[in-house]
Structure formats: C-alpha cells, structure tokens
mmCIF file with all atom_site columns, C-alpha atoms in Angstrom:
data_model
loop_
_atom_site.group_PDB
_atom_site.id
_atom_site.type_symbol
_atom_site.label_atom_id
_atom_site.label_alt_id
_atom_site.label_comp_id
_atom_site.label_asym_id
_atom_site.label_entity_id
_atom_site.label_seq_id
_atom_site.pdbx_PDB_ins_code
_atom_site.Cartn_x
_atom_site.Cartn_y
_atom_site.Cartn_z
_atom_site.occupancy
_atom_site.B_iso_or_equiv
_atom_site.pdbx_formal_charge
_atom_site.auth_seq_id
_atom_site.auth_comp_id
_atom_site.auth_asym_id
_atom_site.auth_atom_id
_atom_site.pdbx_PDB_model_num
ATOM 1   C CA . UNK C 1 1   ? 73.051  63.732 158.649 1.00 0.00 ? 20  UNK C CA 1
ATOM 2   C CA . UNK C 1 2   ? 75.733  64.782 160.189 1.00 0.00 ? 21  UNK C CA 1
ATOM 3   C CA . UNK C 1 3   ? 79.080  62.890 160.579 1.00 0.00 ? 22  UNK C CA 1
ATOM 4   C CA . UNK C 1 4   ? 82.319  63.375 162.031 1.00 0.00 ? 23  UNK C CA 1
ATOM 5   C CA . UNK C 1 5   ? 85.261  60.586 161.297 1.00 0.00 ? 24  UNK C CA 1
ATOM 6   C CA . UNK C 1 6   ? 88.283  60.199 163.064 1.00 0.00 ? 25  UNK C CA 1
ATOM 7   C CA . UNK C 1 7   ? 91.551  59.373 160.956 1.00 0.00 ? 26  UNK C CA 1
ATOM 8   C CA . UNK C 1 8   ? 91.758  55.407 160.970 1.00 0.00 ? 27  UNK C CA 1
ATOM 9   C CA . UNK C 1 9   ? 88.672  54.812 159.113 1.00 0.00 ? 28  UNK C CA 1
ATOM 10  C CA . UNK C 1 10  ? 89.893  57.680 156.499 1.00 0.00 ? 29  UNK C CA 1
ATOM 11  C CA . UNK C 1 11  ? 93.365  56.210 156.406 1.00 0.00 ? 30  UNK C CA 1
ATOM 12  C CA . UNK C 1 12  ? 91.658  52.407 155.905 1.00 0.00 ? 31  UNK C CA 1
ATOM 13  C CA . UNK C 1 13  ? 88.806  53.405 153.493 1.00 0.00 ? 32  UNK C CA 1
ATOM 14  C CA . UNK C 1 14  ? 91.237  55.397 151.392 1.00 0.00 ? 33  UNK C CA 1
ATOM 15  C CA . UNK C 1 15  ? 94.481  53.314 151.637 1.00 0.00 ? 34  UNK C CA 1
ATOM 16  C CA . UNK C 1 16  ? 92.265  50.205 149.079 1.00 0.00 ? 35  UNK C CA 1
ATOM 17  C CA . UNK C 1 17  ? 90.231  52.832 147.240 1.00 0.00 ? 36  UNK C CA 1
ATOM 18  C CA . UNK C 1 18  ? 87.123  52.623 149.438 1.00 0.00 ? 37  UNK C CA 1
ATOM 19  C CA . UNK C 1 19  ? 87.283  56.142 150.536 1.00 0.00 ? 38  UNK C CA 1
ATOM 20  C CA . UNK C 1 20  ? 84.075  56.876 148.194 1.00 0.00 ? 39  UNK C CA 1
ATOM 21  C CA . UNK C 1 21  ? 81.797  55.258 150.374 1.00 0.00 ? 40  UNK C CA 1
ATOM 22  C CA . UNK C 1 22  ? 81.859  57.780 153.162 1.00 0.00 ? 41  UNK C CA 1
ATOM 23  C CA . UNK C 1 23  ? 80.362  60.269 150.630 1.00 0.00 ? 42  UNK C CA 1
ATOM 24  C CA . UNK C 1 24  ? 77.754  57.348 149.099 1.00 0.00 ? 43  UNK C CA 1
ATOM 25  C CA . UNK C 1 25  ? 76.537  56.953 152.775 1.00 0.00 ? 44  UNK C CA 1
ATOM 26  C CA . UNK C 1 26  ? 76.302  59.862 154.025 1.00 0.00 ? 45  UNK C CA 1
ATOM 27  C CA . UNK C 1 27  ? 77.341  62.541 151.879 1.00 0.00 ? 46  UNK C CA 1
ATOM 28  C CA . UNK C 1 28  ? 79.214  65.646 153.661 1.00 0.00 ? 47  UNK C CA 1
ATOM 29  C CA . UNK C 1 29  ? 81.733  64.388 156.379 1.00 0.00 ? 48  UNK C CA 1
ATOM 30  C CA . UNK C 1 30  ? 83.084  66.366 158.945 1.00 0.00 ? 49  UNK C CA 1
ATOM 31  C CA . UNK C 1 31  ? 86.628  66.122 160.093 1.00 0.00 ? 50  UNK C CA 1
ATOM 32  C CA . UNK C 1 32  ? 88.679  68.455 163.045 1.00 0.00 ? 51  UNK C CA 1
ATOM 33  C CA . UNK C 1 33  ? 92.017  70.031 162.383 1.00 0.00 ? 52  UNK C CA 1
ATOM 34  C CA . UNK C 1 34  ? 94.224  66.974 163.948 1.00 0.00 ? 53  UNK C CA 1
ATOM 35  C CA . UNK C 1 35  ? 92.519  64.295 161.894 1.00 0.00 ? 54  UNK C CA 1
ATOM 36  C CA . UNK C 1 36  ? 93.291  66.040 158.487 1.00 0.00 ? 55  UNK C CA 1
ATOM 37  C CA . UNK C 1 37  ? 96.768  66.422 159.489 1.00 0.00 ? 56  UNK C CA 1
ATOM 38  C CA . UNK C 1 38  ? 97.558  63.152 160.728 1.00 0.00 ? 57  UNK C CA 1
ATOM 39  C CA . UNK C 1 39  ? 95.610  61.867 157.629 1.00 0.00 ? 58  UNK C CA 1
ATOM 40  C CA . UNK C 1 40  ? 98.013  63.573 155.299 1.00 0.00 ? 59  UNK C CA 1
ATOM 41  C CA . UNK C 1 41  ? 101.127 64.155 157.319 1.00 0.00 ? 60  UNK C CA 1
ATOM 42  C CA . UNK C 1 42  ? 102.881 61.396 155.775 1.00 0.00 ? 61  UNK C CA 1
ATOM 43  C CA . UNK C 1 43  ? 102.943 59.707 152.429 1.00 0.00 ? 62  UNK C CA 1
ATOM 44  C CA . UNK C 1 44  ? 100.168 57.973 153.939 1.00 0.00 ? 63  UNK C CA 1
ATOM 45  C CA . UNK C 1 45  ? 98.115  55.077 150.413 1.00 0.00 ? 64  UNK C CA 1
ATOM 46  C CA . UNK C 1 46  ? 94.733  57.366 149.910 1.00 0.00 ? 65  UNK C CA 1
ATOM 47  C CA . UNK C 1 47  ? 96.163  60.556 151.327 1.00 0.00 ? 66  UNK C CA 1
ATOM 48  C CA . UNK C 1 48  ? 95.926  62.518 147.965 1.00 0.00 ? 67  UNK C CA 1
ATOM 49  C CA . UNK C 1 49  ? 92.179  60.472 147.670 1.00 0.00 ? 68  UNK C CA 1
ATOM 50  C CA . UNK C 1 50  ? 91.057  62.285 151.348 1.00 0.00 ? 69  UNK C CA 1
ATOM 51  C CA . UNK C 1 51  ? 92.737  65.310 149.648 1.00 0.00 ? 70  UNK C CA 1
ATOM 52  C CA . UNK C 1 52  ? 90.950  65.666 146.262 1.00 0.00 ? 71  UNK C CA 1
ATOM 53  C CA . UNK C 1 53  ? 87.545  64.576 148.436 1.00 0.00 ? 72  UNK C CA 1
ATOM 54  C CA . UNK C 1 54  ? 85.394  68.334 148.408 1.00 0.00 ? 73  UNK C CA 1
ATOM 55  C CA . UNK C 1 55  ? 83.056  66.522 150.867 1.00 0.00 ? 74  UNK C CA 1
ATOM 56  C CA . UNK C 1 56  ? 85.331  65.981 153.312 1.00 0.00 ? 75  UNK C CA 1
ATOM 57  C CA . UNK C 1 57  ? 85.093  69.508 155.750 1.00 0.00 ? 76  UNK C CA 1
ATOM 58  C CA . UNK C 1 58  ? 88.054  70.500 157.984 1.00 0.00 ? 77  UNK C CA 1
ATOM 59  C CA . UNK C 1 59  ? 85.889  72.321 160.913 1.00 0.00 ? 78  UNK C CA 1
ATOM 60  C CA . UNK C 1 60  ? 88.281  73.855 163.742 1.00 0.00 ? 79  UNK C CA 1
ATOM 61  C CA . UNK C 1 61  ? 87.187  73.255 167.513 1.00 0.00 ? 80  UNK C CA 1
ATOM 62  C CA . UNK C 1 62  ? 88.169  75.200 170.293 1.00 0.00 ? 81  UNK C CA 1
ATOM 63  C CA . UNK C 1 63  ? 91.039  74.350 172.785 1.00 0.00 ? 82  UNK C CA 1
ATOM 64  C CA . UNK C 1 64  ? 89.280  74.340 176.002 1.00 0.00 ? 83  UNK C CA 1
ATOM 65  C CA . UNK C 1 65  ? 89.334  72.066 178.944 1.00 0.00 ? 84  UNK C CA 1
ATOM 66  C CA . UNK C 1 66  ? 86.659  69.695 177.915 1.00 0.00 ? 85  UNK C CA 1
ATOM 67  C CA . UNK C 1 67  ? 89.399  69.193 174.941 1.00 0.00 ? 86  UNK C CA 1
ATOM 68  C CA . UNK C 1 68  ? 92.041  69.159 177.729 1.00 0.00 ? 87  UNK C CA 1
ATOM 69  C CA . UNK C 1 69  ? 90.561  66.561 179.537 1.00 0.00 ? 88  UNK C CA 1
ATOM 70  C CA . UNK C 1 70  ? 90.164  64.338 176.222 1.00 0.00 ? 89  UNK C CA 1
ATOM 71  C CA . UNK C 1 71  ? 93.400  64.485 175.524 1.00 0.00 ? 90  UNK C CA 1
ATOM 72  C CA . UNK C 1 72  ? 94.508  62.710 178.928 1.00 0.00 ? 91  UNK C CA 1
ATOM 73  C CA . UNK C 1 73  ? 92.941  59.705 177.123 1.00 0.00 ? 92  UNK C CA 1
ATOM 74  C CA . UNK C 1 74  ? 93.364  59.781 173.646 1.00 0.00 ? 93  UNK C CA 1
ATOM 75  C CA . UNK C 1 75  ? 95.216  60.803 170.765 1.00 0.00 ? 94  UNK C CA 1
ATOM 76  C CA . UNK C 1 76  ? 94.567  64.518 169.491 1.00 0.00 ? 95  UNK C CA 1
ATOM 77  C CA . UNK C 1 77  ? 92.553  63.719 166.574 1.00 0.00 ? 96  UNK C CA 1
ATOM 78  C CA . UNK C 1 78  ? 90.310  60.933 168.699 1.00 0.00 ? 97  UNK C CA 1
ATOM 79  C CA . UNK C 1 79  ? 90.288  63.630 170.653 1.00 0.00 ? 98  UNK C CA 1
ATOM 80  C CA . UNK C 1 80  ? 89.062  66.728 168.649 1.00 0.00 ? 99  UNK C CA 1
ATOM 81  C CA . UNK C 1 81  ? 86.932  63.852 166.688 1.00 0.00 ? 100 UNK C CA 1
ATOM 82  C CA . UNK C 1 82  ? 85.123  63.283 169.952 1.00 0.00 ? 101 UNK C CA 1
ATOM 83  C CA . UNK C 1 83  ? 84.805  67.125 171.021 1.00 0.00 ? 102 UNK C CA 1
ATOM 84  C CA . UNK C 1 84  ? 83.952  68.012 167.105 1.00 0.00 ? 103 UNK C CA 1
ATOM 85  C CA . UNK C 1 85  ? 81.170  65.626 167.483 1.00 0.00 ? 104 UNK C CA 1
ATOM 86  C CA . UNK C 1 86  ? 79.760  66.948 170.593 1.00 0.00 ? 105 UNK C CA 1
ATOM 87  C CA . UNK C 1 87  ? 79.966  70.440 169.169 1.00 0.00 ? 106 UNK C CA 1
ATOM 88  C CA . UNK C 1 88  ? 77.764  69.592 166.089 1.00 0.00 ? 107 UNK C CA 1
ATOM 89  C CA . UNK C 1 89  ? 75.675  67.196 167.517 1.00 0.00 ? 108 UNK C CA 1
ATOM 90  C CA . UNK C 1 90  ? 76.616  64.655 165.108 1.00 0.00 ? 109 UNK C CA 1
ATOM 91  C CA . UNK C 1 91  ? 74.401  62.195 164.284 1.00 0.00 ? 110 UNK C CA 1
ATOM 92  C CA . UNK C 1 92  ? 77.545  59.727 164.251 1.00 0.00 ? 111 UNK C CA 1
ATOM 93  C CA . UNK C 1 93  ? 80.973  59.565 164.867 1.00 0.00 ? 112 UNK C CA 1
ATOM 94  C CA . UNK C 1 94  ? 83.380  57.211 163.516 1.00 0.00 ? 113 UNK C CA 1
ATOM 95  C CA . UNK C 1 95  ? 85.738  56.079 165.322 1.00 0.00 ? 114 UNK C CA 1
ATOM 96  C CA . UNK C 1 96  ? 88.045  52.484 165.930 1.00 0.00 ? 115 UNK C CA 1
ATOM 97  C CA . UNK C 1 97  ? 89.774  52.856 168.524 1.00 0.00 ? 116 UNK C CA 1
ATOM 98  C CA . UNK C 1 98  ? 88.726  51.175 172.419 1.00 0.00 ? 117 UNK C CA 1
ATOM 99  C CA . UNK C 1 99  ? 89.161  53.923 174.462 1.00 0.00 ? 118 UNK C CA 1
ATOM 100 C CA . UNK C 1 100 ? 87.815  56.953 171.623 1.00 0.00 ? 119 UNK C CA 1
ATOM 101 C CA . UNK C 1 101 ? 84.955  54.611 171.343 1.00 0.00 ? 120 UNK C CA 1
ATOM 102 C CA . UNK C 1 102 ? 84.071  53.588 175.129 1.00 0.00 ? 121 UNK C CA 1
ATOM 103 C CA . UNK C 1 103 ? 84.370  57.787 175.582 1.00 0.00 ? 122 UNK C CA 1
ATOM 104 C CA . UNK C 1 104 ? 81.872  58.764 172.842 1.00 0.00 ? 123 UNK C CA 1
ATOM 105 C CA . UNK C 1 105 ? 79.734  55.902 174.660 1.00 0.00 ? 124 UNK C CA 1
ATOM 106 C CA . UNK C 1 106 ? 79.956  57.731 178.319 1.00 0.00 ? 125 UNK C CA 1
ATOM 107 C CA . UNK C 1 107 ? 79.091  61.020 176.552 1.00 0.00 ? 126 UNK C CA 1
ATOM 108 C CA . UNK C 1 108 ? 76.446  59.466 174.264 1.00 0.00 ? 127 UNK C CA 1
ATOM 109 C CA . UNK C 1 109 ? 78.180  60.270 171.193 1.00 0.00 ? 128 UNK C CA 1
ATOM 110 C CA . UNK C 1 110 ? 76.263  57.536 168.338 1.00 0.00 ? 129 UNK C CA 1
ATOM 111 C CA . UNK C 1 111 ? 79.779  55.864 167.034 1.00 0.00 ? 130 UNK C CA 1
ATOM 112 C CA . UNK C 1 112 ? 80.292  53.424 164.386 1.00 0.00 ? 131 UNK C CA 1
ATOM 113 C CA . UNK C 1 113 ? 84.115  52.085 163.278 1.00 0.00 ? 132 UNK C CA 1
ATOM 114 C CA . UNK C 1 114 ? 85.268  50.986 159.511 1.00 0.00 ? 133 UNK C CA 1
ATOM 115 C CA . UNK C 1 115 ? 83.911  47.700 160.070 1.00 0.00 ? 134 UNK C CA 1
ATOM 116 C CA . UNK C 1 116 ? 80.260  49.218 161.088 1.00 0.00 ? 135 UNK C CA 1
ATOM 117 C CA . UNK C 1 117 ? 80.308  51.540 157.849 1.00 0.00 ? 136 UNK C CA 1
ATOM 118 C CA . UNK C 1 118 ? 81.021  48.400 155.429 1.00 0.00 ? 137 UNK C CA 1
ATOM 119 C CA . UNK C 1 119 ? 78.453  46.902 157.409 1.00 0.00 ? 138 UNK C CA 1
ATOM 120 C CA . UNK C 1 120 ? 76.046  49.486 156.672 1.00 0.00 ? 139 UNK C CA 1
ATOM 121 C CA . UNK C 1 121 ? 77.370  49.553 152.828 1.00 0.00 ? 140 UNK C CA 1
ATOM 122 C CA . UNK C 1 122 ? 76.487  46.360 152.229 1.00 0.00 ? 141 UNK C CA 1
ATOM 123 C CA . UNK C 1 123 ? 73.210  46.583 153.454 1.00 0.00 ? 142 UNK C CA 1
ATOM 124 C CA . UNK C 1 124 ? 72.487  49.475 152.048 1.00 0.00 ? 143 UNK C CA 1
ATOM 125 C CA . UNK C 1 125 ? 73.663  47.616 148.420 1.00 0.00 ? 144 UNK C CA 1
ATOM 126 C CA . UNK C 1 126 ? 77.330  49.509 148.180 1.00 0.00 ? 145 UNK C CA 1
ATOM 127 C CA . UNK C 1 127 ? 79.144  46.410 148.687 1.00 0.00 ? 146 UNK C CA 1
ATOM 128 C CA . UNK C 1 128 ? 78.298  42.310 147.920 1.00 0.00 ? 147 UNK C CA 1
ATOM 129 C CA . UNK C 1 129 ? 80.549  41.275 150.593 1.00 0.00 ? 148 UNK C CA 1
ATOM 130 C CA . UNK C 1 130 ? 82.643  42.862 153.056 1.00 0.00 ? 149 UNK C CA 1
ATOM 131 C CA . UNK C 1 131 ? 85.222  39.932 153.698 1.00 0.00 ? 150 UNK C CA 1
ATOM 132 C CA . UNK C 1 132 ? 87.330  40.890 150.996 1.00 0.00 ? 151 UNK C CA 1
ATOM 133 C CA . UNK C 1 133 ? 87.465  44.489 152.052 1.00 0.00 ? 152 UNK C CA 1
ATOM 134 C CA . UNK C 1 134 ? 88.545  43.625 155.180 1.00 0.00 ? 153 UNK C CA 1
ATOM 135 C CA . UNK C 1 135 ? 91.174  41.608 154.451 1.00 0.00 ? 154 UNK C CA 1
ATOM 136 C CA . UNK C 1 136 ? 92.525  44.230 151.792 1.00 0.00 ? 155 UNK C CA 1
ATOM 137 C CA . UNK C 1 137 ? 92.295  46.444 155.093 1.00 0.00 ? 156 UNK C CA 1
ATOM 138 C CA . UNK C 1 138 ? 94.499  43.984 157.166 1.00 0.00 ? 157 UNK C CA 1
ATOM 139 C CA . UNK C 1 139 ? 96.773  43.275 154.503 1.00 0.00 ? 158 UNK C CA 1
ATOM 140 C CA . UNK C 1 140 ? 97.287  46.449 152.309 1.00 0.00 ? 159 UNK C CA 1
ATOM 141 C CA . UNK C 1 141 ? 96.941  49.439 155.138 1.00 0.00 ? 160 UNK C CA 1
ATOM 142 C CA . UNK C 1 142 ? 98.014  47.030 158.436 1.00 0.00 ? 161 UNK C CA 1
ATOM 143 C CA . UNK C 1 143 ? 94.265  47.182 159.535 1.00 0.00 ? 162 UNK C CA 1
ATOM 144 C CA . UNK C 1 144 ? 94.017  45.720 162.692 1.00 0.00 ? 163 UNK C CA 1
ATOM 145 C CA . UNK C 1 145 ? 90.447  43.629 163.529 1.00 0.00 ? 164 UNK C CA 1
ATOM 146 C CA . UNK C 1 146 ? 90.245  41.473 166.358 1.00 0.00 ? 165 UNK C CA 1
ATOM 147 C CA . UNK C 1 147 ? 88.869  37.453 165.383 1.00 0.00 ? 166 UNK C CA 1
ATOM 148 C CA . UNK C 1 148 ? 85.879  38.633 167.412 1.00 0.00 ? 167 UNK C CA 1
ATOM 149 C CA . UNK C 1 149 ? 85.423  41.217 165.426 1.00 0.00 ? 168 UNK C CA 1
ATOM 150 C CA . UNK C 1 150 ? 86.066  39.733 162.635 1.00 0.00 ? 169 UNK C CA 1
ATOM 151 C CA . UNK C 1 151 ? 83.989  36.924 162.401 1.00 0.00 ? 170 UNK C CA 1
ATOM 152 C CA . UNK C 1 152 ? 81.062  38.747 164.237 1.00 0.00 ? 171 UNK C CA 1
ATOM 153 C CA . UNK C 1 153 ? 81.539  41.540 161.194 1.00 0.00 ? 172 UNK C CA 1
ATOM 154 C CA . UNK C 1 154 ? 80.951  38.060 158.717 1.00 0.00 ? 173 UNK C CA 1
ATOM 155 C CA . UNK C 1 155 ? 78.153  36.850 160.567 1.00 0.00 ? 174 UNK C CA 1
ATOM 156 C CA . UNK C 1 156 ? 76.309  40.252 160.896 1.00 0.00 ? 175 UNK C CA 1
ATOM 157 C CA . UNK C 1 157 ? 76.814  40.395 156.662 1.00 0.00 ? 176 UNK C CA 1
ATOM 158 C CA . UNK C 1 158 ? 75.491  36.760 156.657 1.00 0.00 ? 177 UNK C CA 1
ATOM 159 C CA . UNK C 1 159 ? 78.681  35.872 155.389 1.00 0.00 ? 178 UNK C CA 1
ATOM 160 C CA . UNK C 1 160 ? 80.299  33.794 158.131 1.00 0.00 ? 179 UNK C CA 1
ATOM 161 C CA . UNK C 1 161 ? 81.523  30.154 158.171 1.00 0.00 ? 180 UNK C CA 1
ATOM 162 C CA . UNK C 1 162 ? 79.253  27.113 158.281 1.00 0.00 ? 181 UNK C CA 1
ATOM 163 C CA . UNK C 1 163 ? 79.313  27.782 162.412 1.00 0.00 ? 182 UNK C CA 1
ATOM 164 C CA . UNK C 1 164 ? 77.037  30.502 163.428 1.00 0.00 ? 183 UNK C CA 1
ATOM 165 C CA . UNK C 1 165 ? 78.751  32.932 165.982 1.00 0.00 ? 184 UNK C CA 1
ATOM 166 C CA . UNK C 1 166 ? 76.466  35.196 167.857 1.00 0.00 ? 185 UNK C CA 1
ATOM 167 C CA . UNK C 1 167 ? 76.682  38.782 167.818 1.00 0.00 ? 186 UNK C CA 1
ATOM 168 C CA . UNK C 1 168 ? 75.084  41.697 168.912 1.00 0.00 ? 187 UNK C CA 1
ATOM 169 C CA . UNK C 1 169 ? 75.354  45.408 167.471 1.00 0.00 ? 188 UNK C CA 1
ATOM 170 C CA . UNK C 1 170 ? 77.811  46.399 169.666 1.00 0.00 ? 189 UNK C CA 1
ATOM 171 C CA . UNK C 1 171 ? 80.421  43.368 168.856 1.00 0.00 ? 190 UNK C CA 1
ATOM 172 C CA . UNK C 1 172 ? 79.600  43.878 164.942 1.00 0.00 ? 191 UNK C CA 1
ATOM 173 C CA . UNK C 1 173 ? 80.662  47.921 166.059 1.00 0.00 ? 192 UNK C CA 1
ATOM 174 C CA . UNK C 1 174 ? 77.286  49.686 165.922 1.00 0.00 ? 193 UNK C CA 1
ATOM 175 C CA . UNK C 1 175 ? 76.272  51.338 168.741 1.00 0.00 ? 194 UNK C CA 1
ATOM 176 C CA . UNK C 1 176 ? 73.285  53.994 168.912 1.00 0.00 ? 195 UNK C CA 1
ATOM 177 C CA . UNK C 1 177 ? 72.485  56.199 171.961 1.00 0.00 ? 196 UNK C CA 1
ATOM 178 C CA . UNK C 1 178 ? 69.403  56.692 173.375 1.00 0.00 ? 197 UNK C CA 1
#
C-alpha cells in the first residue's frame, strides 16, 4: 500500500506518542521534501520520533506547473503531499486540512485525516477508544477538530453519547475514490 502523509497528521500522531501507528497500519509512508521540513523545522513534541522513524521516506517531486498551480491553494507541503500522491499513485493520502482535502477529492486522490487513521486503528484493534487520543491531540499539540467532527469521529467508533448523531464516511473523514 502505498501512502503519502502530509505534516499535521505527523506533527499530531507524534506530538502524544502515537506516531507508531502510521507504520502498524500501513507500514512504509511516503512523505515530499516540504512536509519533512516543516515537520522538523522547529522544536516541534515528536519531531526527533518522525526523525528516528526508518519507515518514514523523504521522496523529492518535481517543480512543475501542476505543482505551481497547487501552490495557489495550499501550503507547500499540502501541496507537494498532493502532487507526491499523484506521482505514486498512492493508495491514500493523508491529509487535514479543507482545501488539501476538497483538492485530492477533484483529482481523485483516496484521502483520509488523523481522525480517519485512529478510526481505522481502532477497528483494526490498535486502539480501544479514540476519544482520549483526540483530546490528547486538542490539548497537548493544539489539534484542532470541529464538534462535527468530533462527535461524528465518536459515533463512527461506537463511542458517542447516549444521543446518536448520524454520520457518513465523509463527515467521520474517510473518503475513497472510485
């Protein structure tokens, strides 16, 4: 499988020491040029975790205009994230922000955010809830989720509140092209 992460779920995962289930999910994870750097520009919690990982891969893309024309809209590692994925044909690309996600929707990039991979953890047995994660995320590395998102997230786990909320895929952040 083939996966290519922006920097916010690195930064997230590996700011509460959750980095390792990247690797547990899908093994190898692929990561352009701007999204290492941003990861570990700064004294960033997790930096020297995303460091020390040997299955994160640092895989240069090319500066051309379809890169150009990315970066109008998003940050330069959404950016090469997006164009990285196209290149390889990933299989997924993680990604949290709006825009970086509504993008690798128009190109029919398969995305997922942090909240879809502890969604997938848990199912796949990695984690017994992902409420607490979360709200290490929001309180230890300034995660930002929306309520929405947040209590779709809980119901998707089957761990919301006595009150059902409805959610689909998309609002629980999975998304899979066709």
């Amino acid at each position: 499988m083939i996966v290519v992460s922006d920097s916010s779920p690195l930064i997230a995962l590996a700011g509460i020491g959750k980095l390792h289930l990247l690797h547990d999910l899908f093994g190898e994870v692929f990561v352009p040029p701007a999204v290492w750097a941003e990861v570990l520009c700064e004294q960033r919690a997790g930096a020297a975790e995303v460091r020390a990982a040997t299955w994160i891969r640092t895989v240069p893309v090319a500066a051309d205009s379809f890169l150009m024309a990315l970066n109008r809209d998003l940050d330069a590692g959404e950016a090469e994230a997006l164009l990285l994925a196209a290149d390889l044909n990933a299989d997924v690309v993680v990604v949290d922000e709006r825009r970086a996600r509504s993008l690798a929707q128009y190109l029919r990039i398969p995305f997922t955010g942090t909240v879809g991979i502890l969604l997938i953890a848990k199912e796949r047995g990695h984690l017994a809830e992902i409420r607490p994660v979360m709200d290490e995320m929001r309180a230890r590395v300034n995660f930002r989720i929306s309520p929405t998102l947040y209590r779709g997230a809980l119901a998707s786990a089957g761990e919301a509140p006595a009150q059902p909320v409805a959610v689909s895929r998309r609002t629980a952040g999975l998304w899979t092209a066709k």
